[in-house]
Amino acid sequence: MLRAMMASCPCASGRPYDACCARYHAGEEPPDAETLMRSRYAAFVRGDHAYLFRTLHREHEDHAAGAEAYRVQLARAAKRTRYDGLRVLDHDGPDADGIARVLFHVTMRFEFRDASFAELSSFVFDGGWRYVGGITRRMAAAQAEGMRIATFVGR
Ligand SMILES: [Zn+2]
């Protein structure tokens, strides 16, 4: 029990899960886009598909199919996925249109093969911060080291 309470949060904050993303998964709204992004990564690792659906912007393409279809889709992928780490690289905004962006790198395996990638995600505030979408590029952690949004977009 104590061990479980002290387990470090999957979002790589260095804090215990209970003092980090647990409160967002329990219903509290993250204060900014980066915190939301971290909490979504932690939800992927923990298989919290309801949270992932709840924090998806209603205009995201996966929203229309509904929570159950999304859960089934994520659960199917989760069986073949192993998450090995998150690194947040950069963030900006919100800009004049209310869009905040976070650039991050995820080390992961899909069907036992390296599938690590960098993603520039976009978020808007709509009752809480919500995930709108992202641009991803397959990339090793070493390649993403020190990368900024301007570099990622300019490539
Ligand atoms: Zn966390």
Coordinates of N, CA and C and ligand atoms in Angstrom, one line a residue:
M1 N 0.8 -1.2 0.0 CA 0.0 0.0 0.0 C 0.9 1.3 0.0
L2 N 1.8 1.3 0.9 CA 2.7 2.5 1.0 C 3.5 2.6 -0.3
R3 N 4.0 1.4 -0.7 CA 4.8 1.4 -1.9 C 4.0 2.0 -3.1
A4 N 2.7 1.6 -3.2 CA 1.9 2.1 -4.3 C 1.6 3.6 -4.2
M5 N 1.5 4.1 -3.0 CA 1.3 5.5 -2.8 C 2.5 6.3 -3.1
M6 N 3.6 5.7 -3.0 CA 4.9 6.5 -3.2 C 5.4 6.3 -4.6
A7 N 4.7 5.4 -5.4 CA 5.2 5.2 -6.8 C 5.3 6.5 -7.5
S8 N 6.4 6.7 -8.2 CA 6.6 8.0 -8.9 C 5.6 8.0 -10.1
C9 N 5.2 9.2 -10.4 CA 4.2 9.5 -11.5 C 4.8 9.1 -12.8
P10 N 4.0 8.5 -13.7 CA 4.5 8.1 -15.0 C 4.9 9.3 -15.8
C11 N 4.4 10.5 -15.5 CA 4.7 11.7 -16.3 C 6.1 12.3 -16.1
A12 N 6.9 11.6 -15.3 CA 8.3 11.9 -15.1 C 8.5 13.3 -14.4
S13 N 7.6 13.7 -13.6 CA 7.7 14.9 -12.8 C 8.7 14.7 -11.6
G14 N 8.9 13.4 -11.3 CA 9.7 13.1 -10.1 C 9.0 13.0 -8.8
R15 N 7.7 13.4 -8.9 CA 6.8 13.3 -7.7 C 6.0 12.1 -7.6
P16 N 5.6 11.7 -6.4 CA 4.7 10.5 -6.4 C 3.4 10.7 -7.1
Y17 N 2.9 9.7 -7.7 CA 1.6 9.8 -8.5 C 0.6 10.5 -7.7
D18 N 0.4 10.1 -6.4 CA -0.6 10.7 -5.6 C -0.5 12.2 -5.4
A19 N 0.7 12.7 -5.5 CA 1.0 14.1 -5.3 C 1.1 14.8 -6.7
C20 N 0.8 14.1 -7.8 CA 1.0 14.7 -9.1 C -0.3 14.5 -9.9
C21 N -0.3 13.6 -10.9 CA -1.4 13.5 -11.8 C -2.7 12.8 -11.2
A22 N -2.6 12.2 -10.1 CA -3.8 11.5 -9.5 C -5.0 12.4 -9.4
R23 N -4.7 13.7 -8.9 CA -5.8 14.6 -8.7 C -6.6 14.9 -10.0
Y24 N -5.8 15.0 -11.1 CA -6.5 15.3 -12.4 C -7.3 14.1 -12.9
H25 N -6.7 12.9 -12.7 CA -7.4 11.7 -13.1 C -8.7 11.6 -12.3
A26 N -8.7 12.2 -11.1 CA -9.8 12.1 -10.2 C -10.9 13.2 -10.5
G27 N -10.5 14.1 -11.4 CA -11.5 15.1 -11.8 C -11.1 16.6 -11.7
E28 N -10.0 16.9 -11.1 CA -9.6 18.3 -11.0 C -9.0 18.7 -12.4
E29 N -9.3 19.9 -12.8 CA -8.8 20.4 -14.1 C -7.3 20.8 -14.0
P30 N -6.4 20.3 -14.8 CA -5.0 20.8 -14.8 C -5.0 22.3 -15.1
P31 N -4.0 23.0 -14.4 CA -4.0 24.5 -14.5 C -3.4 25.0 -15.9
D32 N -2.7 24.2 -16.6 CA -2.2 24.6 -17.9 C -2.0 23.5 -18.9
A33 N -1.7 23.8 -20.1 CA -1.6 22.8 -21.2 C -0.5 21.8 -20.9
E34 N 0.6 22.2 -20.4 CA 1.7 21.2 -20.2 C 1.3 20.2 -19.1
T35 N 0.6 20.7 -18.0 CA 0.2 19.8 -17.0 C -0.9 18.8 -17.5
L36 N -1.7 19.3 -18.4 CA -2.7 18.4 -19.0 C -2.0 17.4 -19.9
M37 N -1.0 17.8 -20.7 CA -0.3 16.9 -21.5 C 0.4 15.8 -20.7
R38 N 1.0 16.2 -19.6 CA 1.7 15.2 -18.7 C 0.6 14.2 -18.1
S39 N -0.5 14.8 -17.7 CA -1.5 13.9 -17.1 C -2.1 13.0 -18.2
R40 N -2.2 13.4 -19.4 CA -2.6 12.5 -20.5 C -1.6 11.4 -20.7
Y41 N -0.4 11.7 -20.7 CA 0.7 10.7 -20.9 C 0.5 9.6 -19.7
A42 N 0.4 10.2 -18.5 CA 0.3 9.3 -17.3 C -1.0 8.4 -17.5
A43 N -2.0 9.0 -18.1 CA -3.3 8.2 -18.3 C -3.0 7.1 -19.4
F44 N -2.2 7.4 -20.4 CA -1.9 6.3 -21.4 C -1.2 5.2 -20.7
V45 N -0.2 5.5 -19.8 CA 0.6 4.5 -19.1 C -0.3 3.7 -18.2
R46 N -1.2 4.4 -17.5 CA -2.1 3.7 -16.5 C -3.3 3.1 -17.2
G47 N -3.5 3.3 -18.4 CA -4.7 2.8 -19.1 C -6.0 3.4 -18.7
D48 N -5.9 4.7 -18.3 CA -7.1 5.5 -17.9 C -7.8 6.1 -19.1
H49 N -8.5 5.2 -19.9 CA -9.1 5.6 -21.1 C -10.2 6.6 -21.0
A50 N -10.9 6.6 -19.9 CA -12.0 7.6 -19.6 C -11.4 9.0 -19.5
Y51 N -10.3 9.1 -18.9 CA -9.6 10.4 -18.7 C -9.2 10.9 -20.1
L52 N -8.6 10.0 -20.9 CA -8.1 10.4 -22.2 C -9.3 10.9 -23.1
F53 N -10.5 10.3 -22.9 CA -11.6 10.7 -23.7 C -12.1 12.1 -23.2
R54 N -12.2 12.2 -21.9 CA -12.7 13.4 -21.3 C -11.8 14.7 -21.6
T55 N -10.5 14.4 -21.8 CA -9.7 15.6 -22.1 C -9.4 15.8 -23.6
L56 N -10.1 15.0 -24.4 CA -10.0 15.2 -25.8 C -11.0 16.3 -26.2
H57 N -10.5 17.2 -27.1 CA -11.4 18.3 -27.5 C -12.5 17.8 -28.3
R58 N -13.7 18.4 -28.2 CA -14.9 17.8 -28.9 C -14.8 17.8 -30.4
E59 N -13.8 18.7 -30.9 CA -13.6 18.7 -32.3 C -12.5 17.7 -32.8
H60 N -11.9 17.0 -31.9 CA -10.9 16.0 -32.3 C -11.6 14.9 -33.0
E61 N -11.0 14.4 -34.0 CA -11.7 13.4 -34.9 C -12.1 12.1 -34.1
D62 N -11.5 11.8 -33.0 CA -11.9 10.6 -32.3 C -13.1 10.8 -31.3
H63 N -13.4 12.1 -31.2 CA -14.5 12.4 -30.3 C -15.9 12.0 -30.7
A64 N -16.1 12.1 -32.0 CA -17.4 11.9 -32.6 C -17.9 10.4 -32.4
A65 N -16.9 9.5 -32.4 CA -17.3 8.1 -32.3 C -17.8 7.7 -30.9
G66 N -17.4 8.6 -29.9 CA -17.9 8.3 -28.6 C -16.9 7.7 -27.7
A67 N -17.2 7.7 -26.4 CA -16.2 7.3 -25.3 C -16.0 5.8 -25.5
E68 N -17.0 5.0 -25.8 CA -16.8 3.5 -25.8 C -15.9 3.1 -27.0
A69 N -16.2 3.7 -28.1 CA -15.4 3.3 -29.3 C -13.9 3.8 -29.1
Y70 N -13.7 4.9 -28.4 CA -12.4 5.4 -28.1 C -11.7 4.4 -27.1
R71 N -12.4 4.0 -26.1 CA -11.9 3.1 -25.1 C -11.4 1.8 -25.8
V72 N -12.3 1.2 -26.6 CA -11.9 0.0 -27.3 C -10.7 0.1 -28.2
Q73 N -10.6 1.3 -28.9 CA -9.5 1.6 -29.7 C -8.2 1.7 -28.9
L74 N -8.2 2.4 -27.8 CA -7.1 2.5 -26.9 C -6.7 1.2 -26.3
A75 N -7.7 0.5 -25.8 CA -7.4 -0.8 -25.1 C -6.7 -1.8 -26.1
R76 N -7.1 -1.8 -27.3 CA -6.5 -2.7 -28.3 C -5.0 -2.3 -28.5
A77 N -4.8 -1.0 -28.7 CA -3.4 -0.5 -28.9 C -2.5 -0.7 -27.7
A78 N -3.2 -0.6 -26.5 CA -2.4 -0.6 -25.2 C -1.8 -2.0 -25.0
K79 N -2.4 -3.0 -25.5 CA -1.9 -4.4 -25.4 C -0.6 -4.6 -26.1
R80 N -0.3 -3.8 -27.1 CA 0.8 -3.9 -27.9 C 1.9 -2.8 -27.7
T81 N 1.6 -2.0 -26.7 CA 2.4 -0.8 -26.4 C 3.1 -0.9 -25.1
R82 N 4.3 -0.5 -25.1 CA 5.0 -0.3 -23.8 C 5.6 1.1 -23.7
Y83 N 5.2 1.9 -22.7 CA 5.8 3.2 -22.6 C 7.0 3.2 -21.7
D84 N 8.0 3.9 -22.2 CA 9.3 3.8 -21.4 C 9.7 5.2 -20.9
G85 N 9.0 6.3 -21.3 CA 9.5 7.6 -20.8 C 8.9 8.8 -21.5
L86 N 8.8 9.8 -20.8 CA 8.3 11.1 -21.3 C 9.3 12.2 -21.0
R87 N 9.6 13.0 -22.0 CA 10.4 14.2 -21.8 C 9.7 15.4 -22.4
V88 N 9.4 16.4 -21.6 CA 8.8 17.6 -22.2 C 9.9 18.5 -22.6
L89 N 9.9 19.0 -23.9 CA 11.0 19.7 -24.5 C 10.8 21.2 -24.5
D90 N 9.5 21.6 -24.8 CA 9.3 23.0 -25.0 C 7.8 23.3 -24.9
H91 N 7.4 24.5 -24.7 CA 5.9 24.8 -24.8 C 5.8 26.3 -25.1
D92 N 4.7 26.7 -25.6 CA 4.4 28.1 -25.9 C 2.9 28.4 -25.8
G93 N 2.5 29.6 -25.9 CA 1.1 30.0 -25.9 C 0.6 30.1 -24.5
P94 N -0.8 30.3 -24.3 CA -1.7 30.4 -25.4 C -1.5 31.6 -26.3
D95 N -1.7 31.4 -27.6 CA -1.6 32.5 -28.6 C -2.9 33.3 -28.7
A96 N -3.0 34.2 -29.7 CA -4.2 35.0 -29.8 C -5.5 34.2 -30.1
D97 N -5.3 33.0 -30.6 CA -6.4 32.1 -30.9 C -6.7 31.2 -29.7
G98 N -5.9 31.3 -28.6 CA -6.1 30.5 -27.4 C -5.4 29.2 -27.5
I99 N -4.6 29.0 -28.5 CA -3.9 27.7 -28.7 C -2.6 27.7 -27.9
A100 N -2.4 26.7 -27.1 CA -1.2 26.5 -26.3 C -0.5 25.2 -26.9
R101 N 0.8 25.2 -27.1 CA 1.4 24.0 -27.7 C 2.5 23.5 -26.7
V102 N 2.7 22.2 -26.8 CA 3.7 21.5 -26.0 C 4.4 20.5 -26.9
L103 N 5.7 20.6 -26.9 CA 6.6 19.7 -27.6 C 7.2 18.7 -26.6
F104 N 7.0 17.4 -27.0 CA 7.5 16.4 -26.0 C 8.0 15.2 -26.8
H105 N 8.8 14.4 -26.1 CA 9.3 13.1 -26.7 C 8.9 12.0 -25.8
V106 N 8.4 10.9 -26.5 CA 8.0 9.7 -25.8 C 8.8 8.5 -26.3
T107 N 9.4 7.8 -25.3 CA 10.2 6.6 -25.6 C 9.2 5.5 -25.4
M108 N 9.0 4.7 -26.5 CA 8.0 3.6 -26.4 C 8.3 2.5 -27.4
R109 N 7.7 1.4 -27.1 CA 7.7 0.2 -28.0 C 6.3 -0.1 -28.5
F110 N 6.2 -0.5 -29.7 CA 4.9 -1.0 -30.2 C 5.2 -2.3 -30.9
E111 N 4.5 -3.4 -30.4 CA 4.8 -4.7 -30.9 C 6.3 -5.0 -30.8
F112 N 6.9 -4.7 -29.7 CA 8.3 -5.0 -29.4 C 9.3 -4.2 -30.2
R113 N 8.9 -3.3 -31.0 CA 9.8 -2.5 -31.8 C 9.8 -1.1 -31.3
D114 N 10.9 -0.4 -31.4 CA 11.0 1.0 -31.0 C 10.1 1.8 -31.9
A115 N 9.2 2.6 -31.2 CA 8.3 3.4 -31.9 C 8.3 4.8 -31.3
S116 N 9.5 5.2 -30.8 CA 9.6 6.5 -30.1 C 9.4 7.6 -31.0
F117 N 8.8 8.7 -30.5 CA 8.4 9.8 -31.3 C 8.5 11.1 -30.6
A118 N 8.6 12.2 -31.3 CA 8.4 13.6 -30.8 C 7.0 14.0 -31.3
E119 N 6.3 14.8 -30.5 CA 5.0 15.3 -30.9 C 4.9 16.8 -30.4
L120 N 4.4 17.6 -31.4 CA 4.0 19.0 -31.0 C 2.5 18.9 -30.9
S121 N 2.0 19.0 -29.7 CA 0.5 18.9 -29.4 C -0.1 20.3 -29.3
S122 N -1.3 20.4 -29.7 CA -2.1 21.7 -29.5 C -3.2 21.5 -28.6
F123 N -3.4 22.5 -27.7 CA -4.5 22.4 -26.7 C -5.2 23.8 -26.7
V124 N -6.5 23.7 -26.4 CA -7.3 24.9 -26.1 C -8.0 24.8 -24.8
F125 N -8.4 25.9 -24.3 CA -9.2 25.9 -23.0 C -10.6 25.9 -23.3
D126 N -11.3 24.9 -22.9 CA -12.8 24.8 -23.1 C -13.4 24.1 -21.9
G127 N -13.5 24.9 -20.9 CA -14.0 24.4 -19.6 C -12.8 23.8 -18.8
G128 N -11.8 23.5 -19.5 CA -10.5 22.9 -19.0 C -9.6 22.8 -20.2
W129 N -8.4 22.5 -20.0 CA -7.5 22.4 -21.2 C -7.8 21.0 -21.9
R130 N -7.9 21.1 -23.2 CA -8.3 19.9 -24.0 C -7.3 19.7 -25.1
Y131 N -7.1 18.5 -25.5 CA -6.2 18.1 -26.5 C -6.9 18.2 -27.9
V132 N -6.3 19.0 -28.8 CA -6.9 19.3 -30.1 C -6.3 18.3 -31.1
G133 N -5.0 18.2 -31.1 CA -4.3 17.3 -32.0 C -2.8 17.5 -32.0
G134 N -2.1 16.8 -32.8 CA -0.7 17.0 -32.8 C 0.0 16.6 -34.1
I135 N 1.2 17.0 -34.2 CA 2.1 16.6 -35.4 C 3.2 15.7 -34.7
T136 N 3.3 14.5 -35.2 CA 4.3 13.6 -34.7 C 5.4 13.2 -35.7
R137 N 6.6 13.0 -35.2 CA 7.7 12.5 -36.0 C 8.4 11.4 -35.2
R138 N 8.6 10.3 -35.9 CA 9.4 9.2 -35.3 C 10.8 9.8 -35.0
M139 N 11.3 9.5 -33.8 CA 12.6 10.1 -33.4 C 13.1 9.4 -32.2
A140 N 14.4 9.2 -32.2 CA 15.0 8.6 -31.0 C 15.2 9.7 -29.9
A141 N 15.3 9.4 -28.7 CA 15.4 10.3 -27.6 C 16.6 11.2 -27.8
A142 N 17.7 10.7 -28.2 CA 19.0 11.4 -28.4 C 18.8 12.5 -29.5
Q143 N 18.0 12.2 -30.5 CA 17.8 13.2 -31.6 C 16.9 14.3 -31.1
A144 N 16.0 14.1 -30.1 CA 15.1 15.1 -29.6 C 15.7 15.9 -28.6
E145 N 16.9 15.5 -28.1 CA 17.5 16.2 -27.0 C 17.7 17.7 -27.3
G146 N 17.2 18.5 -26.4 CA 17.3 20.0 -26.5 C 16.5 20.6 -27.6
M147 N 15.6 19.8 -28.3 CA 14.8 20.4 -29.4 C 13.8 21.4 -28.9
R148 N 13.6 22.5 -29.7 CA 12.6 23.5 -29.4 C 11.5 23.4 -30.4
I149 N 10.4 24.1 -30.1 CA 9.3 24.1 -31.1 C 9.7 24.7 -32.5
A150 N 10.5 25.8 -32.5 CA 10.9 26.4 -33.7 C 11.7 25.4 -34.6
T151 N 12.5 24.6 -33.9 CA 13.4 23.6 -34.6 C 12.5 22.5 -35.2
F152 N 11.6 22.1 -34.4 CA 10.7 20.9 -34.8 C 9.8 21.4 -36.0
V153 N 9.3 22.5 -35.9 CA 8.4 23.0 -37.0 C 9.2 23.3 -38.3
G154 N 10.4 23.8 -38.1 CA 11.2 24.2 -39.2 C 11.9 23.1 -40.0
R155 N 11.8 21.9 -39.4 CA 12.5 20.7 -40.1 C 11.8 20.2 -41.3
Ligands
ZN1 ZN 2.2 13.3 -13.1

